[in-house]
PDB file of C-alpha atoms and ligand atoms in Angstrom:
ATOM      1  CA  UNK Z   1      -4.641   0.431   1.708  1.00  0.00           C
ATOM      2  CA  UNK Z   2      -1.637  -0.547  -0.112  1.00  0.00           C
ATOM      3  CA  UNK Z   3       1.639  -1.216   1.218  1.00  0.00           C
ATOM      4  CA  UNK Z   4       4.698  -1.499   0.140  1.00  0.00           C
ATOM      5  CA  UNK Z   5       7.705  -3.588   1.418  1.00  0.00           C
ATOM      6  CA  UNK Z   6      10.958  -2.889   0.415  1.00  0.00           C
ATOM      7  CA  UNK Z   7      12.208  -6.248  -0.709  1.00  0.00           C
ATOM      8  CA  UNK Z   8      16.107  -5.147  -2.249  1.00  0.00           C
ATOM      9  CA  UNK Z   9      17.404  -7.535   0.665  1.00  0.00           C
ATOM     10  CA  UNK Z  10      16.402  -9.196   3.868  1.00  0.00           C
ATOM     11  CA  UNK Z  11      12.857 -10.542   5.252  1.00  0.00           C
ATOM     12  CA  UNK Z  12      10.678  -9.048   2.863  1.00  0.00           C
ATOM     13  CA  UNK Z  13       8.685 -12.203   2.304  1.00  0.00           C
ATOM     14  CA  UNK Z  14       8.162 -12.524   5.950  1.00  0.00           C
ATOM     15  CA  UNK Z  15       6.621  -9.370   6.220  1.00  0.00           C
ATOM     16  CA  UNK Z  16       4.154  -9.920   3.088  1.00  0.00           C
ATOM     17  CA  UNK Z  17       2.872 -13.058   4.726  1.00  0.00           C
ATOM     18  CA  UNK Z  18       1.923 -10.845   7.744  1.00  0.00           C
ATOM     19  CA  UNK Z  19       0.401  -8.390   5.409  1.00  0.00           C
ATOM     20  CA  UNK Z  20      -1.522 -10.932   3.645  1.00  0.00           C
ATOM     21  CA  UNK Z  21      -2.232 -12.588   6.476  1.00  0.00           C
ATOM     22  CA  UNK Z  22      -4.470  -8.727   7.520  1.00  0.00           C
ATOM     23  CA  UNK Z  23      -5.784  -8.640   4.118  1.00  0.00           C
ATOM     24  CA  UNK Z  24      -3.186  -5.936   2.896  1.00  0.00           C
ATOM     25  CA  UNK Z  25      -2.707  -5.312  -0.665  1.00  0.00           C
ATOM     26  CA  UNK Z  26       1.723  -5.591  -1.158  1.00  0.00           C
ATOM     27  CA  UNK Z  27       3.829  -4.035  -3.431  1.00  0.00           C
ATOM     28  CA  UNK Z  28       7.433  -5.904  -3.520  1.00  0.00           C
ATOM     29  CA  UNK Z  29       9.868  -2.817  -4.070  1.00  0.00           C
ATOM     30  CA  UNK Z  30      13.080  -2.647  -5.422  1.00  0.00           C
ATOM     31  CA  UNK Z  31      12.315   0.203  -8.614  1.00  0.00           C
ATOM     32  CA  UNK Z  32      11.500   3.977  -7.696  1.00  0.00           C
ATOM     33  CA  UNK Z  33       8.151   3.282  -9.759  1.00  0.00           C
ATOM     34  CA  UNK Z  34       7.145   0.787  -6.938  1.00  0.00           C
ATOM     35  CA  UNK Z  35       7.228   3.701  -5.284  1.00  0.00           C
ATOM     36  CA  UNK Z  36       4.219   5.064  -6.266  1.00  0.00           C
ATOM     37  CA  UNK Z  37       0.999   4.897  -5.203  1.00  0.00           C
ATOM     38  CA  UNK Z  38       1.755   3.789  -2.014  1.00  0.00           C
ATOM     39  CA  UNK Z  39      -0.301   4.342   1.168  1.00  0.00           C
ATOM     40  CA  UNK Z  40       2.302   2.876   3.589  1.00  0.00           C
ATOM     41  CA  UNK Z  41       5.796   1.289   3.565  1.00  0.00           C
ATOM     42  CA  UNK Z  42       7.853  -1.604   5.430  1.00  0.00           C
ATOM     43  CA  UNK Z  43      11.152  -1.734   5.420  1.00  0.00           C
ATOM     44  CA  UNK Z  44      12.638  -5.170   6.597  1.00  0.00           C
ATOM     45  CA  UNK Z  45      15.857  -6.452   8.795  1.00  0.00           C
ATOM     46  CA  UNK Z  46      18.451  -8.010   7.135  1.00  0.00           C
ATOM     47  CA  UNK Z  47      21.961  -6.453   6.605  1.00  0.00           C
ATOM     48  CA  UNK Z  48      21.576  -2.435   6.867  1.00  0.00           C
ATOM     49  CA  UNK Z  49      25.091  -1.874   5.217  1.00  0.00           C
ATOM     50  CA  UNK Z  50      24.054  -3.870   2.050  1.00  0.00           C
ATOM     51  CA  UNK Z  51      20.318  -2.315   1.813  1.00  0.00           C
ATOM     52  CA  UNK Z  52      22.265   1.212   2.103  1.00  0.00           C
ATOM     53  CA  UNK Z  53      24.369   0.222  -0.803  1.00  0.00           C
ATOM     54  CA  UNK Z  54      21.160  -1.072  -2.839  1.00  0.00           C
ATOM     55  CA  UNK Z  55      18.907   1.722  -2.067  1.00  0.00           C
ATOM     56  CA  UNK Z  56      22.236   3.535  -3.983  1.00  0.00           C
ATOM     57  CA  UNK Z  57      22.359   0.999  -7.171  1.00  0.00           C
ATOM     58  CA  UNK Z  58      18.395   0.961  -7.070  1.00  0.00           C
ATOM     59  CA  UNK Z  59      17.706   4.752  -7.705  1.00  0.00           C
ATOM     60  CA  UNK Z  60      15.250   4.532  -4.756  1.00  0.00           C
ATOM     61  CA  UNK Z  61      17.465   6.563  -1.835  1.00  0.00           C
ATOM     62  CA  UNK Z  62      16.258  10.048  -3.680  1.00  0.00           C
ATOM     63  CA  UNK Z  63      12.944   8.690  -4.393  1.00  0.00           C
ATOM     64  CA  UNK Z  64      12.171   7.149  -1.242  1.00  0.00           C
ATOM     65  CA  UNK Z  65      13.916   9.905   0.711  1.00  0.00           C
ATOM     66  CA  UNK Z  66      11.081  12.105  -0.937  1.00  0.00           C
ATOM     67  CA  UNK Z  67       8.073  10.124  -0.124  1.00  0.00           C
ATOM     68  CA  UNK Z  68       9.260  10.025   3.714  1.00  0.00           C
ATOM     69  CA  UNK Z  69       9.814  13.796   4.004  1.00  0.00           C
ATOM     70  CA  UNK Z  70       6.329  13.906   2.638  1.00  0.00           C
ATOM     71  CA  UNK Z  71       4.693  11.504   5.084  1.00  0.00           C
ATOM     72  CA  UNK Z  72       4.690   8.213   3.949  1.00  0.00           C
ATOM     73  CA  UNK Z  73       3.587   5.739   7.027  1.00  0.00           C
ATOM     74  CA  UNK Z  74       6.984   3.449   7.526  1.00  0.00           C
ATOM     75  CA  UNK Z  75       7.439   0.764   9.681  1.00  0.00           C
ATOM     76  CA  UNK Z  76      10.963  -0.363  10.069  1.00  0.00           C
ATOM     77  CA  UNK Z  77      12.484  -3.467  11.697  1.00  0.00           C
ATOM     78  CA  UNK Z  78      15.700  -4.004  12.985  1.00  0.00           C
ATOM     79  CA  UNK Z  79      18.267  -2.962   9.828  1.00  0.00           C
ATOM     80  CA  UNK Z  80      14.902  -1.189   8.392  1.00  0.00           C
ATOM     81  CA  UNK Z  81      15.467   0.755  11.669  1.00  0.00           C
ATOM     82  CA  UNK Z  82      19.160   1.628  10.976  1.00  0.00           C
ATOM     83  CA  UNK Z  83      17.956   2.382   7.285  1.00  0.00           C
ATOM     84  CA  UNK Z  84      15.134   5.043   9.119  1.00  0.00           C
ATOM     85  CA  UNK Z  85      17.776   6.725  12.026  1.00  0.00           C
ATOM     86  CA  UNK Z  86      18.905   9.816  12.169  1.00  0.00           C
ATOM     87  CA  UNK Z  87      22.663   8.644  13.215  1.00  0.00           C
ATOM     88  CA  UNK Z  88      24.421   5.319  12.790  1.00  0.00           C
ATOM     89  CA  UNK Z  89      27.179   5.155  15.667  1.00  0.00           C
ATOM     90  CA  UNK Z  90      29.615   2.198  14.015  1.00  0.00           C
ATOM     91  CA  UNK Z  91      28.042   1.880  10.594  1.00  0.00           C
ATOM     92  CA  UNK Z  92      30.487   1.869   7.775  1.00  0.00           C
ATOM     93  CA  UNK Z  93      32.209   4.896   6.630  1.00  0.00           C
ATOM     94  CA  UNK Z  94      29.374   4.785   3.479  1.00  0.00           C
ATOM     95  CA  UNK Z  95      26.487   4.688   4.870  1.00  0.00           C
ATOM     96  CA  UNK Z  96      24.213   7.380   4.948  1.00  0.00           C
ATOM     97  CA  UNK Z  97      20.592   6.394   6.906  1.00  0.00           C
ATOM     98  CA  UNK Z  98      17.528   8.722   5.765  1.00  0.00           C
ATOM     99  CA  UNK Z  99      17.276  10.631   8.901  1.00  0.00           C
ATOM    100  CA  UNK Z 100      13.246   9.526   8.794  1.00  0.00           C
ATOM    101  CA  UNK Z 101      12.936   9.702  12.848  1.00  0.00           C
ATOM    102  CA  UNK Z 102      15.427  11.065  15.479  1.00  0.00           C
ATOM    103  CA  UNK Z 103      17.267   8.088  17.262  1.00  0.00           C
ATOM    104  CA  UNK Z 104      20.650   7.633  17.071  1.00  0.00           C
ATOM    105  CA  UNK Z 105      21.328   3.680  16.736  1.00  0.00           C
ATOM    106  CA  UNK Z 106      24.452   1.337  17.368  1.00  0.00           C
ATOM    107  CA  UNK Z 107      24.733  -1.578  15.339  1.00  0.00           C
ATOM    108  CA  UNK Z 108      24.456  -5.727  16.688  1.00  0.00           C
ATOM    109  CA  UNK Z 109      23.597  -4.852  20.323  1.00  0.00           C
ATOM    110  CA  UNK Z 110      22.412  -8.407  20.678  1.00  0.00           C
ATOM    111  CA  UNK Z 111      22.853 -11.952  19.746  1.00  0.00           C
ATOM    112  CA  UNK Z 112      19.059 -14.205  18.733  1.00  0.00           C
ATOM    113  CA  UNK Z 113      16.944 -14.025  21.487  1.00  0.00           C
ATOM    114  CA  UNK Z 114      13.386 -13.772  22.228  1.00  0.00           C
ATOM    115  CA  UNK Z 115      12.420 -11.144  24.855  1.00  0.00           C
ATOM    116  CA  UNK Z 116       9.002 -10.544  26.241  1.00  0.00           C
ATOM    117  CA  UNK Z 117       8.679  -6.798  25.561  1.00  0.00           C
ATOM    118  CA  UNK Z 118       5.482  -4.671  26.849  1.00  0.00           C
ATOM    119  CA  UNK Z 119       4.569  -2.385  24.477  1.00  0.00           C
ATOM    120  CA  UNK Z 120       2.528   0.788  25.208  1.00  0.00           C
ATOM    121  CA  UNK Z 121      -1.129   0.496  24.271  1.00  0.00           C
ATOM    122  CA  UNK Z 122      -1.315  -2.823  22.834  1.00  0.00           C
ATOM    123  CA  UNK Z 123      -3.789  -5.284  23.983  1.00  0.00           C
ATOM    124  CA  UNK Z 124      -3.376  -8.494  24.521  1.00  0.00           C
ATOM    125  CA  UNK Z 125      -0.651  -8.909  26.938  1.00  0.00           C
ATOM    126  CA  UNK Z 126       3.178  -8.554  25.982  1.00  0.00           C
ATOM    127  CA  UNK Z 127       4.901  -9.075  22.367  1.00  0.00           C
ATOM    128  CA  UNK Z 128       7.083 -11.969  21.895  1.00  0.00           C
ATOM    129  CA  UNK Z 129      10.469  -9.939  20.648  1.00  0.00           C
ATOM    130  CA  UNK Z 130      12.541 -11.589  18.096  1.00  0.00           C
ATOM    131  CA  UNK Z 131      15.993 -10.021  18.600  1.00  0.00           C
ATOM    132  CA  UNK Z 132      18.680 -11.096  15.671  1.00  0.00           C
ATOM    133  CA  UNK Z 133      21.699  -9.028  16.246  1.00  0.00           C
ATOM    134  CA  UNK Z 134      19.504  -6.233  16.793  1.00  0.00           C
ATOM    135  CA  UNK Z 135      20.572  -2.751  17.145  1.00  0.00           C
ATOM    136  CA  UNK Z 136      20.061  -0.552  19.857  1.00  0.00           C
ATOM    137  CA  UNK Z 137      18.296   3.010  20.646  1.00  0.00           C
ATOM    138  CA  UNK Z 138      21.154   4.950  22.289  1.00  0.00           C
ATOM    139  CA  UNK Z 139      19.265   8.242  22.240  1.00  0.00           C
ATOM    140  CA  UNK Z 140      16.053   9.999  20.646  1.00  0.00           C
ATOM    141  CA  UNK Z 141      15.146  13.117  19.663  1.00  0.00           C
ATOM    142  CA  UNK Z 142      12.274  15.020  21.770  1.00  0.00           C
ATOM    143  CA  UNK Z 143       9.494  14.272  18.677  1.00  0.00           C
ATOM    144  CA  UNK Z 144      10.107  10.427  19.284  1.00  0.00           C
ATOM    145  CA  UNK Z 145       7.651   8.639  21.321  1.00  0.00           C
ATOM    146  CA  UNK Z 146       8.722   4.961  23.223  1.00  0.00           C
ATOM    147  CA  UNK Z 147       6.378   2.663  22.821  1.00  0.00           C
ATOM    148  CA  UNK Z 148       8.156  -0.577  24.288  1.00  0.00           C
ATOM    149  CA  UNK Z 149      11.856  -0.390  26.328  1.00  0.00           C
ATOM    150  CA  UNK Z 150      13.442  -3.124  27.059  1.00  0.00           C
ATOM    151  CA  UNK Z 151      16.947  -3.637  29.032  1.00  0.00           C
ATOM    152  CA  UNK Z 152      16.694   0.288  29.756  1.00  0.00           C
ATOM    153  CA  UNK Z 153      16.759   0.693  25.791  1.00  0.00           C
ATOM    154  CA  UNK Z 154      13.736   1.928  23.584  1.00  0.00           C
ATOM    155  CA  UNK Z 155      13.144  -1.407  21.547  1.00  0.00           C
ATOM    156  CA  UNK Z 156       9.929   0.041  19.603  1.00  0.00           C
ATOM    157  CA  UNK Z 157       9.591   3.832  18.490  1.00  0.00           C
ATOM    158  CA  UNK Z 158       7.324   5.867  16.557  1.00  0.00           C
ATOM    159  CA  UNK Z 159       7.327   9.591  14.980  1.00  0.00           C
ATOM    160  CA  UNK Z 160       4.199  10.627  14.163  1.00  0.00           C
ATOM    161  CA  UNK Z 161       3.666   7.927  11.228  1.00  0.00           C
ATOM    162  CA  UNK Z 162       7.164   6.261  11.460  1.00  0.00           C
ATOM    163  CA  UNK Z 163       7.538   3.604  13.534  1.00  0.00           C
ATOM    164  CA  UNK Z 164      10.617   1.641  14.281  1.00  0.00           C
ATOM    165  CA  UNK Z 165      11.466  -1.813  16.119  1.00  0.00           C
ATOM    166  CA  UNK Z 166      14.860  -3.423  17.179  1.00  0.00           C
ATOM    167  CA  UNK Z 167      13.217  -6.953  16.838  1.00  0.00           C
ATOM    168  CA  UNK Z 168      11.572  -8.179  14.284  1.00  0.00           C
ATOM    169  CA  UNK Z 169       7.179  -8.098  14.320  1.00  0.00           C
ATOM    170  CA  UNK Z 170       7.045 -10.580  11.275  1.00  0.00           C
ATOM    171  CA  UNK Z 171       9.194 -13.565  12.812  1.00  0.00           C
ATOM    172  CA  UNK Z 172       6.930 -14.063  15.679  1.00  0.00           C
ATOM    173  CA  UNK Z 173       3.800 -14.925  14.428  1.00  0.00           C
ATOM    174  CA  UNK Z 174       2.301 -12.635  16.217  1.00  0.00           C
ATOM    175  CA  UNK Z 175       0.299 -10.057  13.880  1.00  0.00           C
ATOM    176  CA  UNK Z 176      -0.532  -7.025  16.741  1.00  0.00           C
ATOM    177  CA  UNK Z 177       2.067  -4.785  15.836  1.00  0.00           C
ATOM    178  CA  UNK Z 178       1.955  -4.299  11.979  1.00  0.00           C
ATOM    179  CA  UNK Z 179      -2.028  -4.116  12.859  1.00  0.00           C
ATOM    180  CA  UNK Z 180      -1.155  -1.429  15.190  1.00  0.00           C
ATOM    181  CA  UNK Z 181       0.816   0.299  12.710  1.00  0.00           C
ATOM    182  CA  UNK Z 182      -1.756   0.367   9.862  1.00  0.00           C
ATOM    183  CA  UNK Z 183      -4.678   1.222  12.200  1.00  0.00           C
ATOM    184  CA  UNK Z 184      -2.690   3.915  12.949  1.00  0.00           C
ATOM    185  CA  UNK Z 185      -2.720   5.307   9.789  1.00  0.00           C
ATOM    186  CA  UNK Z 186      -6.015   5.452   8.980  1.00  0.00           C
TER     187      UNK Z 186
HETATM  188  N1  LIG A 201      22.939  -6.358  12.306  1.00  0.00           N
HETATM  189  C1  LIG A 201      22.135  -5.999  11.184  1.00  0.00           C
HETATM  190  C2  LIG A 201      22.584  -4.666  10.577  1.00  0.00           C
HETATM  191  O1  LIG A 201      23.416  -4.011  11.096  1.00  0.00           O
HETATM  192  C3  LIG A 201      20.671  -5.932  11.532  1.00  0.00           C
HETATM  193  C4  LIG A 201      20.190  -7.283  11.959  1.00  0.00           C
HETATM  194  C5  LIG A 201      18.789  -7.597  11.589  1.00  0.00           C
HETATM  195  O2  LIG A 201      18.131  -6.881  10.833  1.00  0.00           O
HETATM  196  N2  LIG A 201      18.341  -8.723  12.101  1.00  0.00           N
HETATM  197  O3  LIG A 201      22.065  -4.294   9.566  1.00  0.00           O
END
């Protein structure tokens, strides 16, 4: 298994400690060549209106775009969420999110907060949930599956193999989600 992380902006390097932390072979990307030969993708939080401009100046938006439609396992957190949805509700006027899984999104729902979110299926008790100006799930499509709600809001998603969070996995040193997410894909 090798994954990917895209790493043009945000908390790439958080998520490669998890990954190396399971014993996951990383790819940093920021090239469309990066994109190749990858079994599974992260894409990180951070900022979602600069990553939409980068994935623009990077050449990976057609790329990338490609390798989704054709099934590439993606986890997205927080922006890496708004990067994945289907609709952006008060993004800027620019940007354009890759319509990977069907939720419709509004931009810095919360303020930093850790909520204790139960997530579907996971053992072990509930996930400590990093929230940093998360977004929320306003809606979702009939092919998308909640995993964890919190507040009355989906807070972890998946379609088939994308899977999406409003918090962030990596920042709480807890490893059971991006586990759950690669043993899902195997
Ligand atoms: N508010 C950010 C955005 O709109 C997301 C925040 C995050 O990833 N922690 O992109």
């Amino acid at each position: 298994m090798k994954a990917g992380i895209l790493a043009l902006q945000g908390a790439f390097r958080e998520h490669r400690e998890v990954l190396d932390a399971l014993g996951v072979e990383t790819v940093e990307v920021r090239i469309p060549a990066d994109l190749s030969a990858l079994d599974a993708l992260v894409i990180p939080g951070g900022e979602s209106t600069t990553m939409n401009r980068l994935l623009d100046t990077s050449g990976l938006r057609a790329p990338l775009h490609e390798r989704l439609r054709d099934g590439l396992p993606v986890l997205g957190t927080c922006a890496g969420l708004i990067v994945l949805a289907h609709e952006v509700l008060d993004g800027r006027p620019d940007q354009a999110p890759l319509d990977a899984i069907d939720c419709t999104v509004r931009r810095n729902a919360y303020g930093t907060q850790v909520q204790s979110v139960d997530v579907h299926g996971l053992p072990g008790g509930p996930f400590p949930g990093v929230f940093i100006r998360a977004p929320v799930v306003e809606a979702v499509g009939p092919t998308v599956e909640i995993l964890a709600e919190h507040g009355g809001h989906p807070v972890l998603c998946r379609s088939g193999p994308v899977w999406v969070t409003t918090f962030h996995p990596e920042l709480s040193g807890d490893l059971r989600i991006h586990q759950a997410f690669l043993g899902a894909q195997t």
